[in-house]
Short mmCIF file of N, CA and C and ligand atoms in Angstrom, two decimals:
data_model
loop_
_atom_site.label_atom_id
_atom_site.label_comp_id
_atom_site.label_asym_id
_atom_site.label_seq_id
_atom_site.Cartn_x
_atom_site.Cartn_y
_atom_site.Cartn_z
N MET A 153 61.21 39.69 -25.56
CA MET A 153 59.91 39.17 -26.04
C MET A 153 59.74 37.72 -25.63
N PHE A 154 58.53 37.37 -25.24
CA PHE A 154 58.25 36.02 -24.77
C PHE A 154 57.72 35.17 -25.92
N ALA A 155 58.20 33.98 -26.02
CA ALA A 155 57.62 33.04 -26.98
C ALA A 155 56.26 32.61 -26.44
N ALA A 156 55.38 32.26 -27.35
CA ALA A 156 53.99 31.95 -26.97
C ALA A 156 53.93 30.88 -25.89
N TYR A 157 54.75 29.85 -26.04
CA TYR A 157 54.65 28.72 -25.11
C TYR A 157 55.17 29.04 -23.72
N THR A 158 55.89 30.16 -23.57
CA THR A 158 56.40 30.50 -22.24
C THR A 158 55.46 31.48 -21.53
N MET A 159 54.42 31.92 -22.23
CA MET A 159 53.54 32.91 -21.63
C MET A 159 52.55 32.23 -20.69
N SER A 160 52.64 32.54 -19.42
CA SER A 160 51.73 31.97 -18.44
C SER A 160 50.39 32.70 -18.50
N PRO A 161 49.33 32.04 -18.05
CA PRO A 161 48.03 32.72 -17.98
C PRO A 161 48.10 34.00 -17.15
N GLU A 162 48.91 33.98 -16.10
CA GLU A 162 49.05 35.17 -15.25
C GLU A 162 49.66 36.32 -16.04
N PHE A 163 50.66 35.99 -16.84
CA PHE A 163 51.32 37.02 -17.66
C PHE A 163 50.33 37.59 -18.66
N ILE A 164 49.59 36.71 -19.30
CA ILE A 164 48.60 37.14 -20.29
C ILE A 164 47.54 38.02 -19.64
N GLN A 165 47.08 37.60 -18.48
CA GLN A 165 46.00 38.32 -17.81
C GLN A 165 46.42 39.74 -17.43
N THR A 166 47.69 39.92 -17.12
CA THR A 166 48.11 41.24 -16.66
C THR A 166 48.80 42.07 -17.74
N GLN A 167 49.36 41.42 -18.76
CA GLN A 167 50.19 42.15 -19.70
C GLN A 167 49.60 42.35 -21.10
N THR A 168 48.59 41.58 -21.47
CA THR A 168 47.98 41.84 -22.77
C THR A 168 47.00 42.99 -22.62
N ASP A 169 46.99 43.88 -23.60
CA ASP A 169 46.27 45.15 -23.49
C ASP A 169 44.76 44.97 -23.64
N ILE A 170 44.05 45.03 -22.52
CA ILE A 170 42.61 44.76 -22.54
C ILE A 170 41.85 45.80 -23.36
N THR A 171 42.35 47.02 -23.37
CA THR A 171 41.69 48.07 -24.16
C THR A 171 41.71 47.70 -25.64
N ARG A 172 42.86 47.21 -26.08
CA ARG A 172 43.00 46.82 -27.48
C ARG A 172 42.11 45.64 -27.81
N ILE A 173 42.04 44.67 -26.90
CA ILE A 173 41.24 43.46 -27.13
C ILE A 173 39.75 43.81 -27.22
N ILE A 174 39.28 44.61 -26.28
CA ILE A 174 37.85 44.95 -26.26
C ILE A 174 37.50 45.90 -27.40
N SER A 175 38.40 46.78 -27.76
CA SER A 175 38.13 47.76 -28.82
C SER A 175 37.90 47.11 -30.18
N ARG A 176 38.33 45.88 -30.32
CA ARG A 176 38.07 45.18 -31.58
C ARG A 176 36.58 44.87 -31.74
N HIS A 177 35.87 44.79 -30.62
CA HIS A 177 34.48 44.35 -30.66
C HIS A 177 33.48 45.46 -30.38
N LEU A 178 33.89 46.49 -29.70
CA LEU A 178 32.97 47.58 -29.43
C LEU A 178 33.75 48.88 -29.26
N LYS A 179 33.01 49.96 -29.44
CA LYS A 179 33.64 51.28 -29.33
C LYS A 179 33.74 51.67 -27.87
N LEU A 180 34.93 52.05 -27.44
CA LEU A 180 35.11 52.49 -26.07
C LEU A 180 35.22 54.01 -26.03
N GLU A 181 34.46 54.59 -25.13
CA GLU A 181 34.49 56.04 -24.96
C GLU A 181 35.74 56.42 -24.19
N GLU A 182 36.41 57.44 -24.65
CA GLU A 182 37.65 57.86 -24.02
C GLU A 182 37.42 58.38 -22.61
N GLY A 183 38.30 58.03 -21.72
CA GLY A 183 38.25 58.57 -20.37
C GLY A 183 39.65 58.57 -19.82
N ARG A 184 39.85 59.22 -18.73
CA ARG A 184 41.20 59.30 -18.18
C ARG A 184 41.63 57.97 -17.57
N ARG A 185 40.77 57.43 -16.69
CA ARG A 185 41.18 56.20 -16.01
C ARG A 185 40.27 55.03 -16.32
N ILE A 186 39.01 55.34 -16.59
CA ILE A 186 38.03 54.30 -16.89
C ILE A 186 37.42 54.57 -18.26
N LEU A 187 37.40 53.55 -19.11
CA LEU A 187 36.76 53.66 -20.41
C LEU A 187 35.40 52.97 -20.33
N LYS A 188 34.44 53.50 -21.08
CA LYS A 188 33.09 52.93 -21.06
C LYS A 188 32.71 52.44 -22.43
N GLY A 189 31.86 51.41 -22.45
CA GLY A 189 31.37 50.93 -23.73
C GLY A 189 30.05 50.19 -23.58
N ASN A 190 29.47 49.90 -24.73
CA ASN A 190 28.20 49.17 -24.75
C ASN A 190 28.50 47.70 -24.55
N CYS A 191 28.00 47.13 -23.46
CA CYS A 191 28.31 45.75 -23.12
C CYS A 191 27.82 44.78 -24.20
N PRO A 192 28.71 43.91 -24.70
CA PRO A 192 28.29 42.95 -25.73
C PRO A 192 27.62 41.71 -25.13
N PHE A 193 27.56 41.63 -23.80
CA PHE A 193 27.06 40.40 -23.17
C PHE A 193 25.62 40.51 -22.68
N HIS A 194 25.01 41.66 -22.78
CA HIS A 194 23.58 41.79 -22.51
C HIS A 194 23.04 42.95 -23.35
N ALA A 195 21.72 43.08 -23.39
CA ALA A 195 21.11 44.16 -24.17
C ALA A 195 21.34 45.48 -23.44
N ASP A 196 22.42 46.13 -23.81
CA ASP A 196 22.86 47.32 -23.09
C ASP A 196 22.49 48.59 -23.85
N HIS A 197 21.91 49.55 -23.15
CA HIS A 197 21.54 50.81 -23.79
C HIS A 197 22.19 51.99 -23.11
N SER A 198 23.07 51.70 -22.16
CA SER A 198 23.60 52.84 -21.39
C SER A 198 25.10 52.73 -21.09
N ASP A 199 25.85 52.08 -21.98
CA ASP A 199 27.29 51.97 -21.78
C ASP A 199 27.64 51.49 -20.37
N SER A 200 27.19 50.30 -20.04
CA SER A 200 27.38 49.76 -18.70
C SER A 200 28.75 49.12 -18.49
N LEU A 201 29.46 48.87 -19.59
CA LEU A 201 30.74 48.17 -19.48
C LEU A 201 31.86 49.17 -19.17
N MET A 202 32.55 48.94 -18.07
CA MET A 202 33.67 49.78 -17.69
C MET A 202 34.97 49.00 -17.90
N VAL A 203 35.98 49.69 -18.42
CA VAL A 203 37.27 49.06 -18.65
C VAL A 203 38.34 49.88 -17.95
N SER A 204 39.15 49.20 -17.16
CA SER A 204 40.26 49.88 -16.49
C SER A 204 41.58 49.43 -17.12
N PRO A 205 42.19 50.30 -17.93
CA PRO A 205 43.48 49.95 -18.53
C PRO A 205 44.57 49.79 -17.47
N VAL A 206 44.45 50.50 -16.38
CA VAL A 206 45.46 50.44 -15.32
C VAL A 206 45.46 49.06 -14.66
N LYS A 207 44.24 48.58 -14.32
CA LYS A 207 44.13 47.26 -13.69
C LYS A 207 44.03 46.13 -14.71
N ASN A 208 43.83 46.50 -15.98
CA ASN A 208 43.67 45.53 -17.07
C ASN A 208 42.48 44.59 -16.83
N ILE A 209 41.37 45.20 -16.43
CA ILE A 209 40.15 44.42 -16.19
C ILE A 209 38.93 45.14 -16.79
N PHE A 210 37.84 44.38 -16.93
CA PHE A 210 36.57 44.99 -17.34
C PHE A 210 35.50 44.55 -16.36
N LYS A 211 34.45 45.35 -16.26
CA LYS A 211 33.31 44.97 -15.43
C LYS A 211 32.07 45.63 -16.00
N CYS A 212 31.01 44.83 -16.11
CA CYS A 212 29.73 45.37 -16.57
C CYS A 212 28.82 45.57 -15.37
N PHE A 213 28.31 46.80 -15.25
CA PHE A 213 27.42 47.08 -14.12
C PHE A 213 25.97 46.76 -14.46
N GLY A 214 25.76 46.26 -15.67
CA GLY A 214 24.42 45.84 -16.06
C GLY A 214 24.20 44.36 -15.79
N CYS A 215 25.09 43.52 -16.33
CA CYS A 215 24.90 42.07 -16.20
C CYS A 215 25.90 41.43 -15.23
N GLY A 216 26.87 42.20 -14.78
CA GLY A 216 27.80 41.68 -13.78
C GLY A 216 29.00 40.94 -14.33
N LYS A 217 29.08 40.83 -15.65
CA LYS A 217 30.21 40.12 -16.25
C LYS A 217 31.49 40.91 -15.98
N GLU A 218 32.54 40.20 -15.58
CA GLU A 218 33.79 40.89 -15.29
C GLU A 218 34.96 39.95 -15.46
N GLY A 219 36.14 40.53 -15.51
CA GLY A 219 37.34 39.72 -15.61
C GLY A 219 38.45 40.46 -16.31
N GLY A 220 39.41 39.69 -16.82
CA GLY A 220 40.54 40.25 -17.53
C GLY A 220 40.46 39.86 -18.99
N PRO A 221 41.59 40.01 -19.70
CA PRO A 221 41.62 39.67 -21.13
C PRO A 221 41.14 38.24 -21.41
N ILE A 222 41.52 37.30 -20.56
CA ILE A 222 41.16 35.90 -20.81
C ILE A 222 39.65 35.71 -20.73
N GLU A 223 39.00 36.27 -19.70
CA GLU A 223 37.55 36.12 -19.55
C GLU A 223 36.82 36.82 -20.71
N PHE A 224 37.35 37.96 -21.14
CA PHE A 224 36.68 38.67 -22.24
C PHE A 224 36.71 37.84 -23.51
N VAL A 225 37.87 37.32 -23.84
CA VAL A 225 38.02 36.51 -25.06
C VAL A 225 37.19 35.23 -24.97
N MET A 226 37.18 34.60 -23.80
CA MET A 226 36.36 33.39 -23.62
C MET A 226 34.90 33.67 -23.93
N ALA A 227 34.37 34.76 -23.37
CA ALA A 227 32.95 35.09 -23.55
C ALA A 227 32.66 35.58 -24.97
N MET A 228 33.56 36.39 -25.49
CA MET A 228 33.32 37.01 -26.79
C MET A 228 33.48 36.00 -27.92
N GLU A 229 34.50 35.18 -27.83
CA GLU A 229 34.80 34.25 -28.92
C GLU A 229 34.24 32.85 -28.63
N ASN A 230 33.56 32.71 -27.50
CA ASN A 230 33.00 31.42 -27.12
C ASN A 230 34.09 30.34 -27.05
N MET A 231 35.16 30.67 -26.36
CA MET A 231 36.30 29.76 -26.24
C MET A 231 36.40 29.22 -24.82
N SER A 232 37.10 28.09 -24.70
CA SER A 232 37.43 27.57 -23.37
C SER A 232 38.57 28.41 -22.81
N TYR A 233 38.84 28.23 -21.53
CA TYR A 233 39.95 28.95 -20.89
C TYR A 233 41.26 28.71 -21.64
N ASP A 234 41.56 27.44 -21.91
CA ASP A 234 42.81 27.11 -22.58
C ASP A 234 42.90 27.71 -23.99
N GLU A 235 41.77 27.68 -24.69
CA GLU A 235 41.75 28.26 -26.05
C GLU A 235 41.99 29.76 -26.01
N ALA A 236 41.39 30.43 -25.04
CA ALA A 236 41.56 31.87 -24.92
C ALA A 236 43.01 32.23 -24.58
N VAL A 237 43.60 31.46 -23.68
CA VAL A 237 45.00 31.69 -23.30
C VAL A 237 45.90 31.52 -24.52
N LYS A 238 45.65 30.45 -25.27
CA LYS A 238 46.47 30.16 -26.45
C LYS A 238 46.32 31.25 -27.51
N SER A 239 45.08 31.68 -27.72
CA SER A 239 44.80 32.70 -28.71
C SER A 239 45.51 34.02 -28.36
N LEU A 240 45.44 34.41 -27.09
CA LEU A 240 46.08 35.65 -26.66
C LEU A 240 47.61 35.51 -26.70
N ALA A 241 48.10 34.33 -26.33
CA ALA A 241 49.55 34.10 -26.36
C ALA A 241 50.08 34.23 -27.77
N LEU A 242 49.34 33.68 -28.72
CA LEU A 242 49.76 33.74 -30.12
C LEU A 242 49.74 35.19 -30.61
N GLU A 243 48.68 35.91 -30.25
CA GLU A 243 48.57 37.28 -30.73
C GLU A 243 49.62 38.20 -30.12
N PHE A 244 49.81 38.11 -28.82
CA PHE A 244 50.67 39.06 -28.14
C PHE A 244 52.10 38.56 -27.96
N GLY A 245 52.33 37.27 -28.21
CA GLY A 245 53.66 36.73 -27.98
C GLY A 245 54.58 36.84 -29.17
N VAL A 246 54.03 37.14 -30.34
CA VAL A 246 54.85 37.18 -31.55
C VAL A 246 55.51 38.54 -31.70
ZN1 ZN H 103 26.64 43.48 -19.51
#
């Protein structure tokens, strides 16, 4: 197990479970490789947000927002890059 202060942004971006992070804020529809959900970043009516647990990334085909766990937390929680990294490190590093 990694202590929070040793967790690099790269480690967080690839190893923290994006499905778990996004599922806290919206319901994700089950799928084999790609999960879908209602994008929280624009007025979405057609489940435009795609989540790839394999690549640990999300992408919205409605508004174009995309990224990994860090970008999702930054946008969702209105945090800076450093704050999002710290928040994820604390959550997943303990
Ligand atoms: Zn969107």
